[in-house]
Coordinates of C-alpha atoms and ligand atoms in Angstrom, one line a residue:
M1 CA 123.8 -95.1 54.7
F2 CA 125.2 -95.6 51.2
K3 CA 128.5 -96.3 49.7
H4 CA 127.6 -94.6 46.4
P5 CA 124.8 -92.1 45.5
V6 CA 121.6 -94.0 44.9
N7 CA 119.1 -92.6 42.4
T8 CA 116.7 -95.4 42.1
N9 CA 113.1 -95.1 43.3
G10 CA 111.2 -98.0 44.7
P11 CA 112.7 -100.9 46.6
S12 CA 116.4 -101.7 46.0
Q13 CA 119.1 -103.5 47.9
E14 CA 120.6 -100.1 49.0
R15 CA 117.3 -98.8 50.4
L16 CA 116.6 -102.1 52.3
T17 CA 120.1 -101.9 53.7
A18 CA 119.7 -98.2 54.7
S19 CA 116.4 -98.9 56.6
T20 CA 118.0 -101.8 58.4
I21 CA 120.9 -99.6 59.4
M22 CA 118.4 -97.1 60.9
Q23 CA 116.6 -99.8 62.8
I24 CA 120.0 -101.0 64.2
Y25 CA 121.0 -97.5 65.3
K26 CA 117.7 -97.2 67.1
K27 CA 118.3 -100.5 68.9
M28 CA 121.7 -99.3 69.9
H29 CA 120.1 -96.2 71.4
Y30 CA 122.0 -93.6 69.4
D31 CA 121.4 -90.1 70.8
A32 CA 122.3 -88.3 67.6
V33 CA 123.1 -89.1 64.0
G34 CA 124.4 -86.3 61.8
V35 CA 123.0 -86.3 58.2
G36 CA 125.8 -86.7 55.7
P37 CA 125.6 -85.7 52.1
L38 CA 125.5 -89.2 50.8
D39 CA 122.6 -90.0 53.2
L40 CA 120.5 -87.6 51.2
S41 CA 120.9 -89.3 47.9
G42 CA 118.1 -91.7 48.6
G43 CA 115.7 -88.8 49.1
I44 CA 114.4 -87.1 52.3
D45 CA 111.5 -89.5 52.6
L46 CA 113.7 -92.5 53.0
L47 CA 115.3 -91.0 56.0
R48 CA 112.0 -89.8 57.5
T49 CA 109.8 -92.8 56.7
N50 CA 112.2 -95.5 57.7
G51 CA 113.9 -93.7 60.6
G52 CA 110.5 -92.6 61.9
K53 CA 109.9 -89.5 64.0
S54 CA 111.9 -90.8 66.9
F55 CA 115.1 -91.3 64.8
P56 CA 117.7 -88.8 66.0
W57 CA 118.7 -87.4 62.6
I58 CA 120.4 -84.0 63.2
S59 CA 121.3 -81.3 60.8
A60 CA 121.3 -77.5 61.3
N61 CA 122.0 -76.6 57.7
I62 CA 119.6 -78.7 55.7
L63 CA 116.7 -76.3 55.0
D64 CA 113.5 -76.5 53.1
K65 CA 112.5 -73.9 50.5
Q66 CA 111.0 -71.7 53.3
G67 CA 114.4 -71.7 55.1
E68 CA 113.2 -74.0 57.9
P69 CA 115.4 -76.8 59.1
V70 CA 114.3 -80.2 57.7
F71 CA 115.7 -82.2 60.6
R72 CA 116.2 -81.2 64.3
P73 CA 119.1 -78.7 64.4
Y74 CA 120.3 -79.9 67.7
I75 CA 119.4 -81.9 70.8
S76 CA 120.2 -81.3 74.5
K77 CA 121.3 -83.7 77.2
H78 CA 122.5 -83.3 80.7
S79 CA 125.4 -84.8 82.6
G80 CA 125.5 -83.5 86.2
N81 CA 125.3 -79.8 85.8
V82 CA 126.8 -79.7 82.4
E83 CA 124.4 -79.1 79.5
I84 CA 125.4 -81.0 76.4
A85 CA 124.2 -79.8 73.1
I86 CA 124.7 -82.0 70.0
T87 CA 124.4 -80.3 66.7
A88 CA 125.4 -81.3 63.1
L89 CA 126.4 -79.6 59.9
T90 CA 126.0 -81.4 56.5
G91 CA 128.7 -81.1 53.9
K92 CA 127.9 -80.1 50.3
A93 CA 126.6 -82.8 48.0
N94 CA 126.7 -83.0 44.2
T95 CA 123.2 -84.2 43.9
I96 CA 120.6 -83.3 46.5
P97 CA 116.8 -83.7 46.5
Q98 CA 115.0 -80.9 44.8
D99 CA 113.0 -79.6 47.8
I100 CA 116.0 -78.8 50.0
V101 CA 119.1 -76.5 50.3
I102 CA 122.3 -77.2 52.1
E103 CA 123.1 -73.8 53.6
D104 CA 126.7 -72.6 54.3
W105 CA 127.9 -73.1 57.9
Q106 CA 129.0 -69.4 58.0
T107 CA 125.3 -68.4 57.6
V108 CA 123.8 -70.9 60.0
L109 CA 126.3 -71.2 62.9
P110 CA 125.9 -67.7 64.5
G111 CA 122.2 -68.0 65.0
L112 CA 122.4 -71.6 66.0
L113 CA 124.9 -71.0 68.7
Q114 CA 122.8 -68.2 70.1
T115 CA 119.8 -70.5 70.3
I116 CA 121.8 -73.2 72.0
G117 CA 123.1 -70.6 74.5
S118 CA 126.7 -71.2 73.8
N119 CA 127.8 -68.4 76.1
R120 CA 126.5 -70.1 79.2
E121 CA 129.4 -71.4 81.2
N122 CA 128.1 -75.0 81.6
T123 CA 127.3 -75.7 78.0
F124 CA 129.4 -78.3 76.2
I125 CA 128.8 -78.2 72.5
I126 CA 129.4 -81.2 70.2
L127 CA 129.4 -80.7 66.5
L128 CA 128.9 -83.7 64.2
S129 CA 130.4 -82.5 60.9
T130 CA 130.6 -83.9 57.5
L131 CA 132.4 -80.8 56.3
T132 CA 136.1 -81.0 55.3
N133 CA 138.8 -81.0 57.9
T134 CA 139.9 -77.5 56.7
E135 CA 136.4 -76.2 57.3
N136 CA 136.3 -77.8 60.7
Q137 CA 139.5 -76.0 61.6
A138 CA 138.1 -72.7 60.4
I139 CA 135.2 -73.3 62.7
T140 CA 137.5 -73.8 65.7
R141 CA 139.1 -70.4 65.0
K142 CA 135.8 -68.6 64.8
Y143 CA 133.7 -70.4 67.4
P144 CA 135.9 -71.4 70.4
N145 CA 132.7 -72.2 72.3
I146 CA 132.3 -75.5 70.4
S147 CA 134.1 -78.0 72.6
L148 CA 134.2 -81.0 70.3
I149 CA 134.0 -81.6 66.6
I150 CA 133.4 -85.2 65.5
G151 CA 134.3 -85.2 61.8
A152 CA 133.7 -87.5 58.9
D153 CA 136.2 -86.2 56.3
S154 CA 136.6 -89.0 53.8
H155 CA 140.3 -88.2 53.3
Q156 CA 141.0 -88.9 57.0
H157 CA 140.9 -92.2 58.7
N158 CA 141.0 -92.7 62.5
S159 CA 142.4 -89.4 63.7
S160 CA 143.2 -89.0 67.4
P161 CA 141.7 -85.9 69.1
K162 CA 143.7 -82.8 68.4
L163 CA 143.2 -79.4 70.1
Y164 CA 142.7 -76.5 67.7
N165 CA 142.2 -73.3 69.7
N166 CA 139.8 -74.5 72.4
T167 CA 138.1 -77.2 70.3
L168 CA 138.9 -80.9 70.2
V169 CA 138.7 -82.3 66.6
T170 CA 138.6 -86.1 66.0
Q171 CA 137.0 -88.7 63.8
T172 CA 136.9 -92.5 63.2
E173 CA 137.5 -94.5 60.0
K174 CA 134.4 -94.5 57.7
Q175 CA 131.8 -97.3 57.6
G176 CA 132.1 -98.5 61.1
K177 CA 135.4 -100.4 61.0
F178 CA 136.3 -98.8 64.3
Q179 CA 134.5 -97.6 67.3
G180 CA 135.9 -94.4 68.7
V181 CA 135.7 -94.1 72.5
L182 CA 136.2 -90.7 73.9
E183 CA 135.8 -90.3 77.6
I184 CA 135.3 -86.8 78.9
F185 CA 135.9 -85.8 82.6
F186 CA 134.1 -82.6 83.1
G187 CA 136.0 -80.0 85.1
T188 CA 134.6 -76.8 86.5
E189 CA 135.0 -74.8 83.3
R190 CA 134.7 -75.6 79.7
K191 CA 138.3 -75.5 78.7
W192 CA 140.5 -78.4 77.7
G193 CA 143.2 -78.8 80.3
Q194 CA 145.1 -82.0 79.7
E195 CA 147.5 -80.4 77.3
R196 CA 148.8 -77.6 79.6
K197 CA 151.0 -79.7 81.8
K198 CA 152.2 -81.6 78.8
E199 CA 152.9 -78.4 77.0
L200 CA 154.9 -77.2 80.1
A201 CA 156.9 -80.4 80.1
D202 CA 157.7 -79.9 76.4
L203 CA 158.8 -76.3 76.8
Q204 CA 161.0 -77.3 79.8
N205 CA 162.6 -80.0 77.6
N206 CA 163.3 -77.4 74.9
L207 CA 164.8 -75.1 77.4
G208 CA 167.1 -77.9 78.6
S209 CA 168.4 -78.5 75.1
L210 CA 168.8 -74.8 74.4
N211 CA 170.9 -74.4 77.6
W212 CA 173.1 -77.3 76.5
Q213 CA 173.7 -75.7 73.1
L214 CA 174.4 -72.4 74.6
R215 CA 177.0 -73.8 77.1
R216 CA 178.7 -75.7 74.3
L217 CA 179.0 -72.5 72.1
Q218 CA 180.1 -70.4 75.0
K219 CA 182.8 -72.9 75.8
R220 CA 184.0 -72.9 72.2
A221 CA 183.9 -69.1 72.0
A222 CA 186.1 -68.9 75.1
N223 CA 188.8 -71.0 73.6
A224 CA 188.6 -69.7 70.0
D225 CA 190.8 -67.0 68.4
K226 CA 187.9 -65.4 66.5
K227 CA 185.2 -65.0 69.2
D228 CA 183.0 -63.0 66.7
R229 CA 182.3 -66.2 64.8
Y230 CA 180.1 -67.4 67.6
S231 CA 178.6 -64.2 68.9
I232 CA 175.7 -64.1 66.4
S233 CA 174.6 -67.7 67.2
I234 CA 175.0 -67.0 70.9
T235 CA 172.8 -63.9 70.8
R236 CA 170.2 -65.7 68.8
L237 CA 170.1 -68.6 71.2
Q238 CA 170.0 -66.2 74.2
A239 CA 167.0 -64.4 72.7
E240 CA 165.3 -67.7 72.1
K241 CA 166.0 -68.7 75.6
N242 CA 164.5 -65.5 77.0
G243 CA 161.4 -66.1 75.0
L244 CA 161.0 -69.6 76.2
E245 CA 161.5 -68.6 79.8
K246 CA 158.8 -66.1 79.5
K247 CA 156.4 -68.6 78.0
I248 CA 157.2 -71.1 80.7
A249 CA 156.6 -68.5 83.4
T250 CA 153.2 -67.6 82.0
L251 CA 152.2 -71.2 81.7
Q252 CA 153.3 -72.0 85.2
E253 CA 151.3 -69.0 86.5
A254 CA 148.2 -70.2 84.6
I255 CA 148.6 -73.7 86.1
A256 CA 149.1 -72.2 89.6
N257 CA 146.1 -70.0 89.2
E258 CA 144.0 -72.9 88.1
E259 CA 145.1 -74.8 91.1
L260 CA 144.4 -71.8 93.4
S261 CA 141.0 -71.0 92.1
K262 CA 140.2 -74.7 92.2
S263 CA 139.1 -74.3 88.6
E264 CA 139.6 -77.6 86.9
P265 CA 139.5 -77.8 83.2
D266 CA 137.9 -80.6 81.2
R267 CA 140.1 -83.6 80.4
F268 CA 139.7 -86.5 78.1
E269 CA 141.0 -90.0 77.3
Y270 CA 140.4 -91.8 74.0
R271 CA 140.9 -95.1 72.2
F272 CA 139.9 -96.7 68.9
V273 CA 138.4 -100.2 69.0
A274 CA 138.8 -102.3 65.9
L275 CA 135.5 -104.0 65.1
K276 CA 136.7 -107.5 64.0
K277 CA 134.6 -110.2 62.4
S278 CA 135.5 -112.5 65.3
M279 CA 133.6 -110.3 67.8
A280 CA 130.4 -111.8 69.2
N281 CA 127.2 -110.6 67.6
D282 CA 124.3 -109.0 69.5
H283 CA 121.4 -111.4 69.0
E284 CA 118.7 -108.9 68.2
I285 CA 120.9 -107.2 65.7
E286 CA 122.0 -110.4 64.1
D287 CA 118.3 -111.2 63.6
L288 CA 117.8 -107.9 61.9
L289 CA 120.7 -108.7 59.6
K290 CA 119.3 -112.1 58.8
K291 CA 116.0 -110.5 58.0
L292 CA 117.8 -108.1 55.6
T293 CA 119.5 -111.0 53.8
Q294 CA 116.1 -112.6 53.4
Q295 CA 114.6 -109.3 52.1
I296 CA 117.3 -108.9 49.6
R297 CA 116.9 -112.5 48.4
E298 CA 113.1 -112.0 48.0
L299 CA 113.7 -108.7 46.1
H300 CA 116.2 -110.3 43.7
K301 CA 114.6 -113.7 43.3
K302 CA 112.0 -112.3 40.9
K303 CA 114.7 -110.6 38.8
A304 CA 116.8 -113.8 38.8
T305 CA 114.1 -116.3 37.9
P306 CA 115.0 -118.1 34.7
G307 CA 111.5 -117.6 33.2
K308 CA 112.0 -113.9 33.2
R309 CA 115.5 -113.8 31.9
S310 CA 116.0 -111.2 29.3
A311 CA 118.2 -112.4 26.5
T312 CA 120.0 -109.1 26.2
T313 CA 121.3 -109.0 29.8
Q314 CA 122.5 -112.5 29.5
Q315 CA 124.1 -112.0 26.2
Q316 CA 125.6 -108.8 27.5
A317 CA 127.2 -110.5 30.4
A318 CA 128.4 -113.4 28.5
T319 CA 129.1 -112.3 24.9
R320 CA 132.9 -112.8 25.0
L321 CA 133.0 -115.5 27.7
A322 CA 132.9 -119.2 27.2
G323 CA 132.9 -120.4 30.8
S324 CA 135.5 -122.6 32.5
V325 CA 134.1 -126.1 31.7
V326 CA 134.9 -126.0 28.0
C327 CA 138.6 -125.2 28.7
N328 CA 138.9 -128.6 30.3
E329 CA 138.8 -130.3 26.9
C330 CA 142.3 -129.0 26.0
H331 CA 143.8 -127.8 29.3
A332 CA 142.9 -130.7 31.6
R333 CA 145.9 -130.2 33.9
Q334 CA 145.2 -126.5 34.5
F335 CA 141.5 -127.2 34.9
A336 CA 142.2 -129.9 37.5
F337 CA 144.5 -127.5 39.3
W338 CA 142.0 -124.6 39.3
E339 CA 139.3 -126.9 40.6
Q340 CA 141.4 -127.3 43.8
T341 CA 141.7 -123.5 44.3
A342 CA 139.2 -121.4 46.3
H343 CA 138.4 -119.5 43.1
S344 CA 136.4 -122.5 41.7
R345 CA 134.2 -122.4 44.9
A346 CA 133.8 -118.7 45.2
Y347 CA 130.1 -118.7 44.3
D348 CA 129.4 -121.7 46.5
T349 CA 130.8 -119.7 49.4
L350 CA 128.1 -117.1 48.8
V351 CA 125.4 -119.8 48.6
Q352 CA 126.5 -121.2 52.0
K353 CA 126.2 -117.7 53.5
D354 CA 122.8 -117.2 51.8
K355 CA 124.4 -114.2 50.0
N356 CA 124.3 -115.5 46.4
L357 CA 121.6 -113.0 45.4
N358 CA 123.3 -110.1 47.1
L359 CA 124.7 -107.4 44.8
D360 CA 127.3 -106.3 47.3
C361 CA 128.9 -109.8 47.1
L362 CA 128.4 -111.1 43.6
P363 CA 130.8 -109.0 41.6
C364 CA 134.0 -110.6 43.0
H365 CA 132.6 -114.1 43.5
V366 CA 131.7 -114.8 39.9
T367 CA 133.3 -114.6 36.4
Q368 CA 132.9 -111.2 34.8
D369 CA 134.5 -109.8 31.7
L370 CA 137.0 -107.7 33.5
Y371 CA 138.7 -106.8 30.2
N372 CA 135.5 -105.2 28.8
S373 CA 134.9 -101.7 30.0
K374 CA 131.9 -101.3 27.7
V375 CA 129.5 -103.4 29.7
N376 CA 126.4 -101.2 30.2
P377 CA 126.4 -100.2 33.9
E378 CA 122.6 -100.0 33.9
L379 CA 122.4 -103.7 33.0
Q380 CA 125.1 -104.7 35.4
D381 CA 122.9 -105.5 38.4
K382 CA 120.4 -107.6 36.3
A383 CA 123.2 -109.2 34.4
L384 CA 124.9 -110.2 37.7
L385 CA 121.7 -111.8 39.0
R386 CA 121.2 -113.7 35.8
L387 CA 124.6 -115.0 35.0
P388 CA 124.5 -118.5 33.4
A389 CA 125.7 -121.3 35.6
I390 CA 129.0 -121.7 33.7
L391 CA 130.1 -118.3 35.0
L392 CA 129.3 -118.9 38.7
S393 CA 132.8 -119.1 40.0
V394 CA 136.0 -117.1 39.7
G395 CA 136.8 -118.9 36.4
C396 CA 139.7 -119.1 34.0
E397 CA 138.6 -116.1 32.0
T398 CA 138.8 -113.8 35.1
C399 CA 142.6 -114.1 34.7
H400 CA 143.2 -115.1 31.1
G401 CA 140.6 -112.9 29.5
P402 CA 137.6 -113.7 27.4
G403 CA 138.0 -117.0 25.5
K404 CA 135.0 -117.5 23.3
K405 CA 137.0 -117.0 20.1
H406 CA 140.0 -118.9 21.5
I407 CA 138.0 -122.1 21.9
T408 CA 137.1 -122.1 18.3
A409 CA 140.6 -121.3 16.9
P410 CA 143.2 -121.4 19.7
E411 CA 146.3 -120.6 17.5
Q412 CA 144.5 -117.7 15.8
F413 CA 143.0 -116.1 18.9
Q414 CA 145.6 -116.4 21.6
M415 CA 145.1 -116.1 25.4
A416 CA 147.2 -114.1 27.8
A417 CA 149.2 -116.4 30.0
R418 CA 150.5 -113.8 32.4
V419 CA 148.1 -112.0 34.8
K420 CA 148.8 -108.5 35.9
E421 CA 148.5 -107.5 39.6
E422 CA 145.8 -105.0 38.8
T423 CA 143.5 -107.8 37.7
C424 CA 143.8 -109.4 41.1
L425 CA 143.3 -106.1 42.8
T426 CA 139.9 -105.6 41.3
C427 CA 138.7 -108.2 43.8
H428 CA 141.6 -108.5 46.4
T429 CA 140.9 -105.1 47.7
D430 CA 142.0 -103.9 51.2
D431 CA 138.4 -104.4 52.4
H432 CA 138.2 -108.0 51.4
D433 CA 141.8 -109.2 51.7
D434 CA 144.0 -107.3 54.1
N435 CA 147.1 -109.3 53.4
F436 CA 147.4 -109.5 49.6
I437 CA 151.0 -109.9 48.5
Y438 CA 151.0 -110.4 44.8
E439 CA 154.1 -112.6 44.5
T440 CA 153.1 -114.9 47.3
K441 CA 149.4 -115.3 46.3
L442 CA 150.3 -115.6 42.6
Q443 CA 152.3 -118.7 43.4
K444 CA 149.2 -120.3 45.1
I445 CA 147.0 -120.0 42.1
S446 CA 149.4 -120.1 39.1
C447 CA 148.3 -123.0 36.9
P448 CA 150.9 -125.7 36.1
A449 CA 152.6 -125.7 32.7
G450 CA 151.9 -128.2 30.0
Ligands
HEC501 C1 140.2 -126.7 21.5 C2 141.2 -126.7 22.4 C3 141.3 -125.5 23.4 C4 140.3 -125.0 24.1 C5 138.9 -125.5 24.3 C6 140.9 -124.0 24.9 N1 142.3 -123.8 24.6 FE1 143.6 -122.6 25.4 N2 145.0 -123.2 24.1 C7 144.8 -124.2 23.2 C8 146.0 -124.3 22.4 C9 146.3 -125.3 21.2 C10 146.9 -123.3 22.9 C11 148.3 -123.0 22.4 C12 148.1 -121.9 21.4 C13 149.4 -121.3 20.8 O1 150.4 -121.3 21.6 O2 149.4 -120.9 19.7 C14 146.2 -122.6 24.0 C15 146.8 -121.6 24.7 C16 146.2 -121.1 25.9 C17 146.8 -120.2 26.8 C18 148.2 -119.6 26.6 C19 149.3 -120.5 27.2 C20 150.6 -119.9 26.9 O3 151.6 -120.5 27.4 O4 150.7 -118.9 26.2 C21 145.9 -119.9 27.8 C22 146.1 -119.0 28.9 C23 144.7 -120.6 27.4 N3 144.9 -121.3 26.3 C24 143.6 -120.6 28.2 C25 142.4 -121.2 27.8 C26 141.2 -120.9 28.4 C27 140.9 -120.0 29.6 C28 140.2 -121.7 27.8 C29 138.8 -121.8 28.1 C30 138.0 -120.5 27.9 C31 140.9 -122.4 26.8 N4 142.2 -122.0 26.8 C32 140.3 -123.2 25.9 C33 143.7 -125.0 23.0 C34 142.5 -124.7 23.6
HEC502 C1 136.9 -111.8 40.2 C2 137.5 -111.6 41.5 C3 138.9 -112.2 41.7 C4 140.0 -112.0 41.0 C5 140.2 -111.1 39.7 C6 141.1 -112.7 41.7 N1 140.6 -113.3 42.8 FE1 141.6 -114.4 44.1 N2 139.9 -114.8 45.2 C7 138.7 -114.3 44.9 C8 137.7 -114.8 45.8 C9 136.3 -114.4 45.9 C10 138.4 -115.7 46.7 C11 137.8 -116.5 47.8 C12 137.0 -117.6 47.3 C13 136.3 -118.4 48.4 O1 137.0 -118.8 49.4 O2 135.1 -118.5 48.3 C14 139.8 -115.7 46.2 C15 140.8 -116.4 46.8 C16 142.1 -116.4 46.4 C17 143.2 -117.1 47.0 C18 143.0 -118.2 48.1 C19 143.2 -119.4 47.2 C20 143.1 -120.8 48.0 O3 143.0 -121.8 47.3 O4 143.3 -120.8 49.2 C21 144.3 -116.7 46.4 C22 145.8 -117.2 46.8 C23 144.0 -115.7 45.4 N3 142.6 -115.6 45.4 C24 144.9 -115.1 44.6 C25 144.6 -114.3 43.5 C26 145.5 -113.8 42.6 C27 147.0 -113.9 42.7 C28 144.8 -113.1 41.6 C29 145.4 -112.5 40.4 C30 146.2 -113.2 39.6 C31 143.4 -113.3 42.0 N4 143.3 -114.0 43.1 C32 142.4 -112.7 41.2 C33 138.4 -113.4 43.9 C34 139.3 -113.0 42.9
HEC503 C1 135.7 -106.5 46.1 C2 135.5 -107.9 46.0 C3 134.7 -108.7 47.0 C4 133.4 -108.5 47.3 C5 132.5 -107.3 46.9 C6 133.1 -109.5 48.2 N1 134.1 -110.4 48.4 FE1 134.2 -112.1 49.5 N2 136.1 -112.3 49.1 C7 136.9 -111.6 48.2 C8 138.2 -112.0 48.2 C9 139.3 -111.5 47.3 C10 138.3 -113.1 49.1 C11 139.5 -113.9 49.4 C12 140.2 -113.3 50.5 C13 141.5 -114.0 50.9 O1 142.0 -114.8 50.1 O2 142.0 -113.8 52.0 C14 136.9 -113.3 49.6 C15 136.6 -114.3 50.6 C16 135.3 -114.4 51.1 C17 135.0 -115.5 52.0 C18 135.9 -116.6 52.5 C19 136.9 -116.0 53.5 C20 136.3 -115.5 54.7 O3 136.7 -114.3 55.0 O4 135.5 -116.2 55.4 C21 133.6 -115.3 52.3 C22 132.8 -116.1 53.2 C23 133.2 -114.1 51.5 N3 134.2 -113.7 50.8 C24 131.9 -113.7 51.6 C25 131.5 -112.5 51.0 C26 130.2 -111.9 51.2 C27 129.1 -112.4 52.0 C28 130.2 -110.7 50.4 C29 129.1 -109.7 50.3 C30 128.7 -109.1 51.6 C31 131.5 -110.6 49.8 N4 132.3 -111.7 50.1 C32 131.9 -109.6 48.9 C33 136.4 -110.5 47.5 C34 135.2 -109.9 47.6
HEC504 C1 143.4 -116.4 39.5 C2 144.0 -116.4 38.2 C3 143.9 -117.6 37.3 C4 142.8 -118.4 37.0 C5 141.4 -118.3 37.6 C6 143.3 -119.4 36.1 N1 144.6 -119.2 35.8 FE1 145.6 -120.2 34.4 N2 147.3 -119.2 34.9 C7 147.3 -118.2 35.9 C8 148.7 -117.9 36.1 C9 149.2 -116.8 37.0 C10 149.5 -118.7 35.2 C11 151.0 -118.7 35.0 C12 151.4 -117.6 34.1 C13 152.9 -117.6 34.0 O1 153.5 -118.7 33.8 O2 153.5 -116.6 34.2 C14 148.5 -119.5 34.5 C15 148.9 -120.3 33.4 C16 148.0 -121.0 32.6 C17 148.3 -121.6 31.4 C18 149.6 -121.7 30.7 C19 150.4 -122.9 31.3 C20 151.7 -123.0 30.6 O3 151.8 -123.9 29.7 O4 152.6 -122.3 30.9 C21 147.1 -122.1 30.9 C22 146.9 -123.0 29.6 C23 146.1 -121.8 31.8 N3 146.6 -121.1 32.9 C24 144.8 -122.2 31.7 C25 143.8 -121.9 32.7 C26 142.5 -122.5 32.7 C27 142.0 -123.5 31.7 C28 141.9 -122.1 33.8 C29 140.5 -122.4 34.3 C30 140.2 -123.8 34.5 C31 142.8 -121.1 34.5 N4 143.9 -121.1 33.8 C32 142.4 -120.4 35.6 C33 146.3 -117.6 36.5 C34 145.0 -118.1 36.5

């Protein structure tokens, strides 16, 4: 729901966005949504009120003070004769609402799996987990009856399904940049099968190369004066070969038995689908997003109205900045060049998209004092919404630093001509510019000399 923890009560851009996300999930007919630690930061009521009773929030380890689960601990669905249970575990959070506890998975899982009936042969258990990848792997060792863990470890991106013990573990990149599609073909028993034949092929490959090494050594030993030199290696390889042959025999037997008993294991196929901007929008959802844009505008309009401007926030935002127009007086060539670049139109771009009162967009599409780390973060939002018109573009001072003193005494207060790559990267992040190459892009915006 959120990119950062939100502490504010009352309406805010983050809360409006979160409730729209919930509406969209409902429209998309999600069966289950695991509660993540950041989701809690807006308070339990936000999730309950906006999601409504019918919203499929799942968490087995978020408990109230009486030890009762706050959300549904799991849901059941059927596919043929397979019973699918979807449960969720919430990772630890730094700040959580006062009235709840996030219980350890070790405490919750045994009872939960019993309630679900994990021992029944036809139960396929899916765990949505916001625990770390290490914890997920520990779960696969202790609870092989869990067939699938869909993780959300923030240190992992798209990770293809991997088998740990009898559990498949996978996850997609955070914040919906990809859709993970995992198709499961249920067999007659809840065991993952696909890997067995592949494993056999791998072992047979290894055996082939071992045999080759052995033959080579044996040949050398036959022709050498000091045969002892090779005997240790030959014995080692021979032992390795015996071990491999045993493994292969066991595996072949298992595969043959499977085929005899007609017991077919579960199989899967998967892919990740990149969600590109160019993809067509669903109309209903597009309407919800337009409504959100409208709501954010309404919310911020009051804060941004000139009549209510507070002098402090404006001063704060602009204390060291002069705006770009005044630079024109002495640096007309550079000004004329800058006017041709996209930086001069960055705010207009937001206006065209109806996003100029949106706090998610403003920081990179206006001029801020990037060189001043002391701007009070609490005033930041208000300051952004109330920037004076002269700062509504990615102006000169974004790159050259604050210029208020320079315009009064240029020789005494010098400006930096060079611009470091880090400065560009505050805005040209991976999320907003996926092909930023400093040298190439620098050329495009470097002001002319003179
Ligand atoms: C009143 C005239 C004047 C104004 C207004 C002015 N500058 Fe300058 N600027 C100068 C002069 C003169 C120099 C050369 C100073 C020196 O080298 O000692 C200079 C130098 C610079 C340099 C350094 C160039 C170099 O090669 O080192 C940059 C960058 C710069 N100005 C940016 C700006 C920006 C941005 C603004 C608007 C905020 C601005 N200036 C406004 C007169 C002005
Ligand atoms: C304050 C944020 C910010 C900083 C800092 C910044 N940019 Fe940009 N840049 C933008 C935005 C926003 C756009 C897109 C503007 C638009 O199209 O509305 C952009 C566009 C560009 C473009 C496309 C220009 C064109 O005319 O087609 C280039 C190239 C570029 N930036 C290079 C750089 C380089 C190099 C740096 C560092 C020296 C830098 N930018 C620093 C925000 C920034
Ligand atoms: C972290 C900084 C950052 C934020 C936040 C940001 N942008 Fe940008 N935006 C950029 C940069 C950098 C570019 C230029 C990218 C390039 O040159 O390829 C850009 C380009 C654009 C463009 C023109 C290119 C395009 O892709 O069509 C639009 C439109 C745009 N941004 C809209 C938005 C909107 C709407 C938001 C808020 C939802 C937003 N931006 C938030 C940095 C940002
Ligand atoms: C996106 C970053 C960026 C913006 C915005 C920008 N500049 Fe520059 N500017 C540069 C770079 C890069 C150079 C070249 C530095 C070098 O030569 O290494 C430069 C060079 C200059 C120079 C020195 C030219 C010389 O004589 O060598 C001046 C003066 C200047 N800019 C003024 C301005 C003014 C005025 C504006 C606004 C109208 C502006 N710049 C906007 C990045 C920027």
